[in-house]
mmCIF file of C-alpha atoms in Angstrom:
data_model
loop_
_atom_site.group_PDB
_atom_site.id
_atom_site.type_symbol
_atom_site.label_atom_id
_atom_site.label_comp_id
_atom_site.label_asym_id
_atom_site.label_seq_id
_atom_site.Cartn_x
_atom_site.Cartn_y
_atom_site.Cartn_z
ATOM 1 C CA UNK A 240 44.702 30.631 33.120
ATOM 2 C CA UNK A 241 44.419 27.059 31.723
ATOM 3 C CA UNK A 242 42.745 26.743 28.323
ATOM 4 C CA UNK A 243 41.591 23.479 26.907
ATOM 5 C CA UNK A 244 41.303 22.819 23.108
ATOM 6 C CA UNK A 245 40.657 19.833 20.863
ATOM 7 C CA UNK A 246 42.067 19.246 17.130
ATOM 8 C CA UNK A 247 39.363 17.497 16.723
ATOM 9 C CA UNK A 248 37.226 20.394 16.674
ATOM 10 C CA UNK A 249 38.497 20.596 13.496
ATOM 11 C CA UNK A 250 36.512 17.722 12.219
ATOM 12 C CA UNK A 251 33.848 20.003 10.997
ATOM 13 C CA UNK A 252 34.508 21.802 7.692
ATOM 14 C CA UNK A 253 31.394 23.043 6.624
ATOM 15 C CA UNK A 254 31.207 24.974 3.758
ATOM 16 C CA UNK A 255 27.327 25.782 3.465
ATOM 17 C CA UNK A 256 25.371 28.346 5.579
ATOM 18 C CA UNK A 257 21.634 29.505 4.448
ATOM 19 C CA UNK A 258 22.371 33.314 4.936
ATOM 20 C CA UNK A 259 19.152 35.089 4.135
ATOM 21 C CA UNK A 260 18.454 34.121 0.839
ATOM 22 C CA UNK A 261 21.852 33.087 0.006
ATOM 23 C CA UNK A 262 24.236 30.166 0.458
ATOM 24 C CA UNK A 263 27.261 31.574 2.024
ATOM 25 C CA UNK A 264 30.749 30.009 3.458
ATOM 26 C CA UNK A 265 29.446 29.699 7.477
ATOM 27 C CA UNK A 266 30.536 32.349 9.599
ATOM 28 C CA UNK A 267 31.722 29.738 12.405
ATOM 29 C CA UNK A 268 34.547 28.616 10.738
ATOM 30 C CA UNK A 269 37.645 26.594 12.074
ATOM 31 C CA UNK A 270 40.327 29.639 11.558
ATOM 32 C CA UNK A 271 38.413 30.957 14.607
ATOM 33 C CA UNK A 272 39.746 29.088 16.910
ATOM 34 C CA UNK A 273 43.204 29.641 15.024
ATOM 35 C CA UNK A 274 42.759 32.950 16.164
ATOM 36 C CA UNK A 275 42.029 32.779 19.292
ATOM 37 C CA UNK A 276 44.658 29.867 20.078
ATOM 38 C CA UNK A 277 47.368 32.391 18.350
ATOM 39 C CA UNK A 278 46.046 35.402 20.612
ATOM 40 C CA UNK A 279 46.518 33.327 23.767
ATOM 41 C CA UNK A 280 50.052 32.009 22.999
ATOM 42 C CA UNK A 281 51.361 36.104 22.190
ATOM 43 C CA UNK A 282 49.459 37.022 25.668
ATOM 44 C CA UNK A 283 51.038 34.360 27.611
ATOM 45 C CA UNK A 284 47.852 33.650 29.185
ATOM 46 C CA UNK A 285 48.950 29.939 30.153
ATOM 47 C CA UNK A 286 49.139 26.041 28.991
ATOM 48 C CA UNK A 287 46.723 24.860 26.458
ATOM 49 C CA UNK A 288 45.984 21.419 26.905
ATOM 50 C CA UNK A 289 43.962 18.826 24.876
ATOM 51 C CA UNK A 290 40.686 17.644 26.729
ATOM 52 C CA UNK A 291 40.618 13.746 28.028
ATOM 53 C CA UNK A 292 37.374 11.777 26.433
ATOM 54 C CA UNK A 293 34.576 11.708 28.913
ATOM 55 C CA UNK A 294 32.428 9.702 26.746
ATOM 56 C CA UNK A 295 28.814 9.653 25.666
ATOM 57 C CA UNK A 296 27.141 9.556 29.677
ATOM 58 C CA UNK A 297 27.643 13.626 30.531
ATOM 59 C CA UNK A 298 25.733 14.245 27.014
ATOM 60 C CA UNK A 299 22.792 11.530 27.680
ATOM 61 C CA UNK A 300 22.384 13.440 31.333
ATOM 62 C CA UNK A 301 21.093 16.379 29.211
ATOM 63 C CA UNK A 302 20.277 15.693 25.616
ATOM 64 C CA UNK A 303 17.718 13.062 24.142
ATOM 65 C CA UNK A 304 19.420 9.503 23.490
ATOM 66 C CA UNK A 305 17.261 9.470 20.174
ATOM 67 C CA UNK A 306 18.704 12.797 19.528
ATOM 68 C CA UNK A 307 22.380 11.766 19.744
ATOM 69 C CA UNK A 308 21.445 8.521 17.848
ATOM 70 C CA UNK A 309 20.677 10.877 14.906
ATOM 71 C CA UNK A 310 24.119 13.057 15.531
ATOM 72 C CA UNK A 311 25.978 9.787 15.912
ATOM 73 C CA UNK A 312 24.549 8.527 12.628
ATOM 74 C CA UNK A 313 23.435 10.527 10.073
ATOM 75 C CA UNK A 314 26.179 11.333 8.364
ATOM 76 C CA UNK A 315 27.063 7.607 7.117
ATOM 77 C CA UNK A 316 23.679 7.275 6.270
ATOM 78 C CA UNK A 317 23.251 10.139 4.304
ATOM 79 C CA UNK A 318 26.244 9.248 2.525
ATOM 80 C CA UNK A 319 24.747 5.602 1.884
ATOM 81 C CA UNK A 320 21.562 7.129 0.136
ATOM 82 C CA UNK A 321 24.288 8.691 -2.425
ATOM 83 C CA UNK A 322 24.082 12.583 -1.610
ATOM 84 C CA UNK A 323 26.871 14.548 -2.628
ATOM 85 C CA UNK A 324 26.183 18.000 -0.549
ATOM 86 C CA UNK A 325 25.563 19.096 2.995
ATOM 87 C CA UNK A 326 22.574 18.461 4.396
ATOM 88 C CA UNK A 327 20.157 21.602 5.219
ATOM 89 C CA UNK A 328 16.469 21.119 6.710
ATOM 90 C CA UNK A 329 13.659 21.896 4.110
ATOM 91 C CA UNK A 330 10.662 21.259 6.364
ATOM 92 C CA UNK A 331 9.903 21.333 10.606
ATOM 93 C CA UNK A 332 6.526 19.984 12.671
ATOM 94 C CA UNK A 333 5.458 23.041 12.442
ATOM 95 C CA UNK A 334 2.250 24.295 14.090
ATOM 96 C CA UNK A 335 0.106 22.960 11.515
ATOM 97 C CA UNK A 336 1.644 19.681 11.818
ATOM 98 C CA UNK A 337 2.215 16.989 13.989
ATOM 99 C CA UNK A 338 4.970 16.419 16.780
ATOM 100 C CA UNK A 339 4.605 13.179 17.842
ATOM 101 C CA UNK A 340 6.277 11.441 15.416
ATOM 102 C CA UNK A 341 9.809 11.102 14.122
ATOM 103 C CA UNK A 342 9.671 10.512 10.522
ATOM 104 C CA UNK A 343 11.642 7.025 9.084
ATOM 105 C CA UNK A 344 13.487 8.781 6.081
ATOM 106 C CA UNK A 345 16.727 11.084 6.518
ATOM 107 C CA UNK A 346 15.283 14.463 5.483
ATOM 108 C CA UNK A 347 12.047 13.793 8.017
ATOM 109 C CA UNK A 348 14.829 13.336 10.533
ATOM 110 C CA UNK A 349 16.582 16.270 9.936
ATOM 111 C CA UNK A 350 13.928 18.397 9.964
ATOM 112 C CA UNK A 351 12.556 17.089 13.201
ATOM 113 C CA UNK A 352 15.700 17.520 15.335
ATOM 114 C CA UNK A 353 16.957 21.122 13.575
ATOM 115 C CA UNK A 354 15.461 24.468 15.117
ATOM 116 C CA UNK A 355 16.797 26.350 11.742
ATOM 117 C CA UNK A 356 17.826 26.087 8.306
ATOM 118 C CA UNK A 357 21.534 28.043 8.853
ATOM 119 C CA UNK A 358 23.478 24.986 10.164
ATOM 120 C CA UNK A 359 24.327 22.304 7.495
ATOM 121 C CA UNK A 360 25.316 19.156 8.737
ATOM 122 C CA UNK A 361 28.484 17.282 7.139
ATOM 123 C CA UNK A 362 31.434 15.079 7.599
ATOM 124 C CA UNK A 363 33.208 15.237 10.766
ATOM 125 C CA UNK A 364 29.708 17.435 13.293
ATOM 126 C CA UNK A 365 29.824 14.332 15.449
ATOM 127 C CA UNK A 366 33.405 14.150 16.194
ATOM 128 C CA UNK A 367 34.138 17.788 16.432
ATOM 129 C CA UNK A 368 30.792 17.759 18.771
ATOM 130 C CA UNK A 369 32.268 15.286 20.982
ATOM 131 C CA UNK A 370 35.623 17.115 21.004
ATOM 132 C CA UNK A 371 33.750 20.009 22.303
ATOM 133 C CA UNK A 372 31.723 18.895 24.894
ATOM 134 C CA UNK A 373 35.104 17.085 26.027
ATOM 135 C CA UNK A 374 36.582 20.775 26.070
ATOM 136 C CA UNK A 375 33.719 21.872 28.330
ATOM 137 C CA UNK A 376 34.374 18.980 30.497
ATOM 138 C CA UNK A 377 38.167 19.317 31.082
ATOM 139 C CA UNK A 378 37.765 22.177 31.853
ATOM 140 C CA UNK A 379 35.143 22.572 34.815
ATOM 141 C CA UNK A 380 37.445 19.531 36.127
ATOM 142 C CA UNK A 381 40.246 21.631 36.355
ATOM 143 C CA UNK A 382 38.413 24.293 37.958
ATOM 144 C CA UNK A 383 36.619 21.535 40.263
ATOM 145 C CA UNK A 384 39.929 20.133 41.198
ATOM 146 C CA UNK A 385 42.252 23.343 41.404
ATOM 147 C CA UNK A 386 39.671 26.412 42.664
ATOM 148 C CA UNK A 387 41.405 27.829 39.750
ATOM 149 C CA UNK A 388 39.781 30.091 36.581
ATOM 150 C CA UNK A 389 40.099 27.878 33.322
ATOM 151 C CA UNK A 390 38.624 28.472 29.427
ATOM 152 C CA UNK A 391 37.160 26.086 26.837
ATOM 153 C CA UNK A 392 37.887 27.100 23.622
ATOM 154 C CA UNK A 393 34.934 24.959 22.557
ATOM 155 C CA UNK A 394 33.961 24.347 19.023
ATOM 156 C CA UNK A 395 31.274 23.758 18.301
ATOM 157 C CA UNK A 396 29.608 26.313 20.236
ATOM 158 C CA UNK A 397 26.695 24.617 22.246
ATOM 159 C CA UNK A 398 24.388 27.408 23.810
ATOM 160 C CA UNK A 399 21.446 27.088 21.046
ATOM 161 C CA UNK A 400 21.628 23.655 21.285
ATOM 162 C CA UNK A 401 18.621 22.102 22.786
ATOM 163 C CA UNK A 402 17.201 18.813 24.480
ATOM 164 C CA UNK A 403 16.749 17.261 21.423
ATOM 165 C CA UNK A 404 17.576 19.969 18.809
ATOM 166 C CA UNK A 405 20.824 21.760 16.579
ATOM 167 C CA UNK A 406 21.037 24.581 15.328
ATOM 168 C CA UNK A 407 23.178 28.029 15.007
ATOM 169 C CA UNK A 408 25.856 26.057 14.737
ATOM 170 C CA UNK A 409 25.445 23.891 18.029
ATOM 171 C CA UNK A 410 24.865 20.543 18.463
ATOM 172 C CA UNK A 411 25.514 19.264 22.145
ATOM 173 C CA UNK A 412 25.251 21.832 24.647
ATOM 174 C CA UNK A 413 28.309 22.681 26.323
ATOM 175 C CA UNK A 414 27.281 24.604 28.788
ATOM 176 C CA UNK A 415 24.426 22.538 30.164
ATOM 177 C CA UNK A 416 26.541 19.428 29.667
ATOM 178 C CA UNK A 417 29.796 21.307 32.678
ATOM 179 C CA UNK A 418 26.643 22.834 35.021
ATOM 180 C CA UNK A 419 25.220 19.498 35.129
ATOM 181 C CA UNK A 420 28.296 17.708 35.261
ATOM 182 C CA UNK A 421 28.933 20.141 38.097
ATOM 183 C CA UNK A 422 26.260 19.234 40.086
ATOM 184 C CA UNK A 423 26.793 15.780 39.904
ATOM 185 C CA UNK A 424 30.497 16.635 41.025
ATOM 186 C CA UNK A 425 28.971 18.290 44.327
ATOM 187 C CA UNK A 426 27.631 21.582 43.808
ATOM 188 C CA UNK A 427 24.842 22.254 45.194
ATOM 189 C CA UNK A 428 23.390 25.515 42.689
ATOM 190 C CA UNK A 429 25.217 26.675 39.521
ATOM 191 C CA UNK A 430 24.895 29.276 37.486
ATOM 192 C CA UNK A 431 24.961 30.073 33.569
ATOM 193 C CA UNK A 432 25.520 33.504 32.533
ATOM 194 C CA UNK A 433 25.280 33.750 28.664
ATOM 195 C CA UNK A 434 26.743 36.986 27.347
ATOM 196 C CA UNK A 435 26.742 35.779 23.515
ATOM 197 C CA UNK A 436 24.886 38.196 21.392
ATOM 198 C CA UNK A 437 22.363 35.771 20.725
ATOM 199 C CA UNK A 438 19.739 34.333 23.276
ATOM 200 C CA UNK A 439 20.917 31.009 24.869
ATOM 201 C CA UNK A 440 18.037 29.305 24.025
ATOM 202 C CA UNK A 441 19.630 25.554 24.621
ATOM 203 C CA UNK A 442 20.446 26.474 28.018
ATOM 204 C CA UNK A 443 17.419 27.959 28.727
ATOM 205 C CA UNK A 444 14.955 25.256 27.737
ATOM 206 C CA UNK A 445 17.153 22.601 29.260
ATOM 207 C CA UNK A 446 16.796 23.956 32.577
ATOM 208 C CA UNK A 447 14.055 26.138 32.620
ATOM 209 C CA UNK A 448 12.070 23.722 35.178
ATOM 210 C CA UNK A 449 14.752 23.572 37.503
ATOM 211 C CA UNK A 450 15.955 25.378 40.632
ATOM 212 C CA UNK A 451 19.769 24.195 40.834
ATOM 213 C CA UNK A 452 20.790 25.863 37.967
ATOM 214 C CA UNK A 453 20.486 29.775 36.903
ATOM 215 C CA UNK A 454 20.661 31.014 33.739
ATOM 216 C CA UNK A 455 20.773 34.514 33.041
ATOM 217 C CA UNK A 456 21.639 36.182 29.455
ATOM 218 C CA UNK A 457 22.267 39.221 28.294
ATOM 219 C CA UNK A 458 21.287 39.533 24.243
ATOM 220 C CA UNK A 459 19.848 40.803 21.055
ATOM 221 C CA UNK A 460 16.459 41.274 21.437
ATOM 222 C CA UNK A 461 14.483 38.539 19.454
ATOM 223 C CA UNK A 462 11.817 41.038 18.218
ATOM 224 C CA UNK A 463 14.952 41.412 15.803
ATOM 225 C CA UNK A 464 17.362 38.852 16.328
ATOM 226 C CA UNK A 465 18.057 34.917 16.344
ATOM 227 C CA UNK A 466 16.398 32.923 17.536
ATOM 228 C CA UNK A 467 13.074 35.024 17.223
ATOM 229 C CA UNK A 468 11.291 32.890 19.527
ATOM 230 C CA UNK A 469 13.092 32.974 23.004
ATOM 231 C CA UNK A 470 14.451 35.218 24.983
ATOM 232 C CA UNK A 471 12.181 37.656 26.327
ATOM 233 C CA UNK A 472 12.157 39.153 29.965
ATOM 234 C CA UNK A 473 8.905 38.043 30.760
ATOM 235 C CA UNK A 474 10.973 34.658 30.557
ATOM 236 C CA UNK A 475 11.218 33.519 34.354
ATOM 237 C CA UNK A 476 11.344 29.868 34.399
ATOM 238 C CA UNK A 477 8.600 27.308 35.157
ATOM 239 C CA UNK A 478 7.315 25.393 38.242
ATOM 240 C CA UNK A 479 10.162 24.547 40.262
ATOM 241 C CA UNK A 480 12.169 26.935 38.228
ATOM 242 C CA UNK A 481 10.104 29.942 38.356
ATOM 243 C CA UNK A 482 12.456 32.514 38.974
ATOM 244 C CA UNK A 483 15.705 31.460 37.899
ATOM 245 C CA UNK A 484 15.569 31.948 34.173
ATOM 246 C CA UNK A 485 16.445 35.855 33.775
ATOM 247 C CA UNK A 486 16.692 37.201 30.157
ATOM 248 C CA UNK A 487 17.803 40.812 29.371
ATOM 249 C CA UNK A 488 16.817 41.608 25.799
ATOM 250 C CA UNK A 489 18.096 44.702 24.480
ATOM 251 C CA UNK A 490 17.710 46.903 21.193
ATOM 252 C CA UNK A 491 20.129 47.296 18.226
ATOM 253 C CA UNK A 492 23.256 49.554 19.043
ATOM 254 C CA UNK A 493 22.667 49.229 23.094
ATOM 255 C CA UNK A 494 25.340 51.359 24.764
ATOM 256 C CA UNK A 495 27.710 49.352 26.520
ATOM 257 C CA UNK A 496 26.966 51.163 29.830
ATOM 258 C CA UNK A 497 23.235 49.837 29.178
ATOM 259 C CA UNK A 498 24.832 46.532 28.883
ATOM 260 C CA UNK A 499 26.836 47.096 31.654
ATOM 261 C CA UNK A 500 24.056 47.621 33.946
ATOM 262 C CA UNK A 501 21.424 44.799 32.802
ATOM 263 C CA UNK A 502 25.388 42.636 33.842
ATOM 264 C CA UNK A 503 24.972 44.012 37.519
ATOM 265 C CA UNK A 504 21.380 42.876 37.433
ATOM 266 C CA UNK A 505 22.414 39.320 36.729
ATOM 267 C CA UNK A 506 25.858 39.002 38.928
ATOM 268 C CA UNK A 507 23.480 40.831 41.646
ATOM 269 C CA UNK A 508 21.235 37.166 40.893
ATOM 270 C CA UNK A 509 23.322 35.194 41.338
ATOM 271 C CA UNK A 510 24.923 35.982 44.391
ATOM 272 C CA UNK A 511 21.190 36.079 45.728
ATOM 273 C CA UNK A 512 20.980 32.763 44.991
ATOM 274 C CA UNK A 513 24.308 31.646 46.585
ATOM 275 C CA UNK A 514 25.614 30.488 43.305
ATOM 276 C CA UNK A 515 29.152 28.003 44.138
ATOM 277 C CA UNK A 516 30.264 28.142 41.063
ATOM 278 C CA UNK A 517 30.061 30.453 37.343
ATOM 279 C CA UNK A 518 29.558 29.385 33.831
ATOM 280 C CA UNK A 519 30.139 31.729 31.421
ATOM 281 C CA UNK A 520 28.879 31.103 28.008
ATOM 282 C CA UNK A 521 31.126 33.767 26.359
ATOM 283 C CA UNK A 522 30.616 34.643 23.005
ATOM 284 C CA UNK A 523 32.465 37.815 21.565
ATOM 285 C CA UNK A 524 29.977 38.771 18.652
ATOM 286 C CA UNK A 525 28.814 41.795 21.098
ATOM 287 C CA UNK A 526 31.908 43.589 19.401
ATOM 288 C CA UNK A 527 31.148 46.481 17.213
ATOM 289 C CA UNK A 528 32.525 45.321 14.030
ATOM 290 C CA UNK A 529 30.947 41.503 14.188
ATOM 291 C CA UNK A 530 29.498 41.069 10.742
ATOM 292 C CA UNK A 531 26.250 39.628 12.694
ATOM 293 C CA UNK A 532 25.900 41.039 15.553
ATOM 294 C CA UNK A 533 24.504 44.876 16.545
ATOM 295 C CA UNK A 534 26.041 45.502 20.064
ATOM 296 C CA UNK A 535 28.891 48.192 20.516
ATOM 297 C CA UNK A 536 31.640 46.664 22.605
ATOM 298 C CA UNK A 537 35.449 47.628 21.924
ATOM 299 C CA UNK A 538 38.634 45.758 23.161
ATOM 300 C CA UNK A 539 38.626 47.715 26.204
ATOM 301 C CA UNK A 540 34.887 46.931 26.974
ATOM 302 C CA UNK A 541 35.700 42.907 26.970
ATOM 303 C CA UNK A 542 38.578 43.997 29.508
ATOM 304 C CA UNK A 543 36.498 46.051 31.591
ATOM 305 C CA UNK A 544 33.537 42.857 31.532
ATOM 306 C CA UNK A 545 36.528 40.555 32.771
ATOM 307 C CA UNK A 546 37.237 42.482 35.424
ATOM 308 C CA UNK A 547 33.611 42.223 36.425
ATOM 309 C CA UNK A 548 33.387 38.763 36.117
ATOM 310 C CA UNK A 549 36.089 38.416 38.255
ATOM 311 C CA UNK A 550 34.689 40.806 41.124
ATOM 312 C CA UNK A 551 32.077 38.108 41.482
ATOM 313 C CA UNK A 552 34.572 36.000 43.448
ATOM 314 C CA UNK A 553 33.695 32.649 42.044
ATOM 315 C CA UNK A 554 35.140 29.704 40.772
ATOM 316 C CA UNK A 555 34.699 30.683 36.887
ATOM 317 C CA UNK A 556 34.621 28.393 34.336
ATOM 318 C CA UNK A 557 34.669 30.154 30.474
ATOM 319 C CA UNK A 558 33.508 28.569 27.300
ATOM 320 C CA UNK A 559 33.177 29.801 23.879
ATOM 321 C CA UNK A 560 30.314 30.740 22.395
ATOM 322 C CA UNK A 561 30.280 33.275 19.091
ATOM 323 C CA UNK A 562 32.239 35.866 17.551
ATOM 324 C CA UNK A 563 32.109 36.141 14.106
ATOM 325 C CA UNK A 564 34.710 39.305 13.607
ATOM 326 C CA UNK A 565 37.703 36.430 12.472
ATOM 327 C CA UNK A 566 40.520 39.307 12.758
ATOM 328 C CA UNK A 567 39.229 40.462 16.099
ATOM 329 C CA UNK A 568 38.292 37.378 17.745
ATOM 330 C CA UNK A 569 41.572 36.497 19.308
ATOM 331 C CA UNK A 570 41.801 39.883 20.987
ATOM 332 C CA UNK A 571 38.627 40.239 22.497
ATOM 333 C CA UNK A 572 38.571 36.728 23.737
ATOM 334 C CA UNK A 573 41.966 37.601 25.700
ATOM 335 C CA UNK A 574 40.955 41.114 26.854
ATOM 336 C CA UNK A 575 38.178 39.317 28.900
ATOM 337 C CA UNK A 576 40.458 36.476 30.250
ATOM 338 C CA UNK A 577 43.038 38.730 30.924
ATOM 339 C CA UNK A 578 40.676 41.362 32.572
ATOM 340 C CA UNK A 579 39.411 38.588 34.774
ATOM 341 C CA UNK A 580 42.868 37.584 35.902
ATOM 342 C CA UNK A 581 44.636 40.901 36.319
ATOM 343 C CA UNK A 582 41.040 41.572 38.905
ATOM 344 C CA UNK A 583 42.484 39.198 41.139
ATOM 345 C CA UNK A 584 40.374 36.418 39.721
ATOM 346 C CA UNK A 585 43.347 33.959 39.144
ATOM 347 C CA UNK A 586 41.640 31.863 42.184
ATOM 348 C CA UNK A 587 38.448 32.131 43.759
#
């Protein structure tokens, strides 16, 4: 299986994460991908290539162009009011406040276009965005052009990213950026499946009024988890959507064969549907050691969800998501792309 990967995704060296009540070295940190790139050399999985640059225009057909004005630019200007630190949101348009407006100064900015307080911003979040989104892009090309199963080892991860909003660690919206770009390359419905611990809620607002995509995920449920506020399963979509938004919440400590199931649910969906083509938003943090994460998945169980995937017998396109257990993540990201292939999923 191809995998695509930018250095540039190493751009971003944050060093500040609001954990709680205490500022903490980020858990999305750039050995990750290390990892992961390691893992897939000692499997032999394939070529890793570096992504072409597809520009600003596949971002704008999702994401607000005031919104990637503010990516594009705050970091110089933060710099040019003389801070020294990361930047971190102290205050939101809350519900007692208004919406309408978009504040002049930096720190009204910042708190207009975050959704949470976890993801600094610093030195390098544009480029390594960019890189990312590029990785997503390659990519579904390769799949579009070849038929053939590729991965994105994207980073930043994009899947909480909204319209016009960052946050748990995502900025531009990798997923949303390939399914559009995949429609605009000739597909005619696409889907999303998001099997990240935490809700997709990026994806799901960005298409939530429309019928050519599908999103489905499989998470923590927000009664308890990040990002609180989306995610539920009376979720459906809206107008022209209604009906393909489907969210599977489920408690702390779900058995995997509970997992399992709410998967069949979803691939069952999607071939309703007539999906052409499958975006997975994978994120590994549903294994049972991730430091913030409560699912129960082993190595075997990413395997055994590859081989799944792969029964679905479409073109599959993989991009990271989470996975926060550094040791572990190389593995588990393998066992899936490696489960997929050995199901006969090399080509759909």
């Amino acid at each position: 299986m191809m995998t695509f990967f930018s250095e540039q995704s190493f751009r971003r060296q944050a060093t500040t994460e609001l954990y709680g009540s205490t500022l903490v070295t980020p858990f999305e940190t750039p050995r990750r991908m290390e990892i992961v790139l390691e893992a897939i050399e000692r499997a032999g999985l394939g070529e890793v290539r570096a992504p072409n640059d597809y520009g600003l225009e596949p971002v704008k057909a999702v994401h607000d162009a005031g919104y990637i004005e503010f990516l594009a630019n705050f970091w110089p200007a933060w710099q040019a009011e003389g801070r020294t630190g990361e930047a971190i949101p102290s205050i939101w348009p809350a519900r007692t406040l208004r919406s309408d407006r978009i504040p002049r100064s930096l720190g009204g900015k910042l708190g207009y276009y975050a959704l949470a307080a976890e993801t600094s911003l610093c030195e390098g979040t544009f480029e390594a965005a960019l890189a990312s989104k590029d990785t997503a892009l390659a990519a579904l090309e390769h799949t579009f052009e070849s038929g053939e199963p590729s991965f994105g080892l994207c980073r930043p991860p994009g899947h909480h990213a909204a319209t016009d909003q960052f946050g748990g660690y995502c900025f531009f919206n990798n997923a949303a950026i390939a399914a559009q770009r995949a429609l605009d390359r000739g597909y005619k419905r696409v889907a999303v499946l998001d099997v990240d611990f935490h809700h997709g809620n990026g994806t799901q607002q960005i298409f939530y009024r429309r019928s050519d995509v599908f999103f489905a995920s499989l998470h923590g449920d927000p009664e308890v988890t990040f990002p609180y506020y989306l995610g539920y399963a009376d979720e459906t979509g809206e107008g022209e959507g209604e009906g393909f938004t489907a969210n599977y919440p489920m408690a702390p400590k779900t058995p995997v064969s509970v997992w399992m199931q709410a998967l069949e649910k979803a691939l069952a969906q999607i071939a309703r549907i007539e999906c052409e083509l499958l975006i997975v938003s994978l994120g590994v943090d549903i294994f049972e050691h991730d430091p913030i994460s409560t699912f129960t998945f082993t190595r075997d169980d990413f395997t055994a969800l590859g081989e799944r995937l792969a029964d679905a017998g479409l073109p599959t396109v993989f991009l990271m998501e989470g996975g926060y257990a550094v040791d572990d993540i190389g593995v588990n990201v393998v066992s899936v792309l490696q489960g997929f292939e050995a199901r006969g999923g090399a080509k759909a």
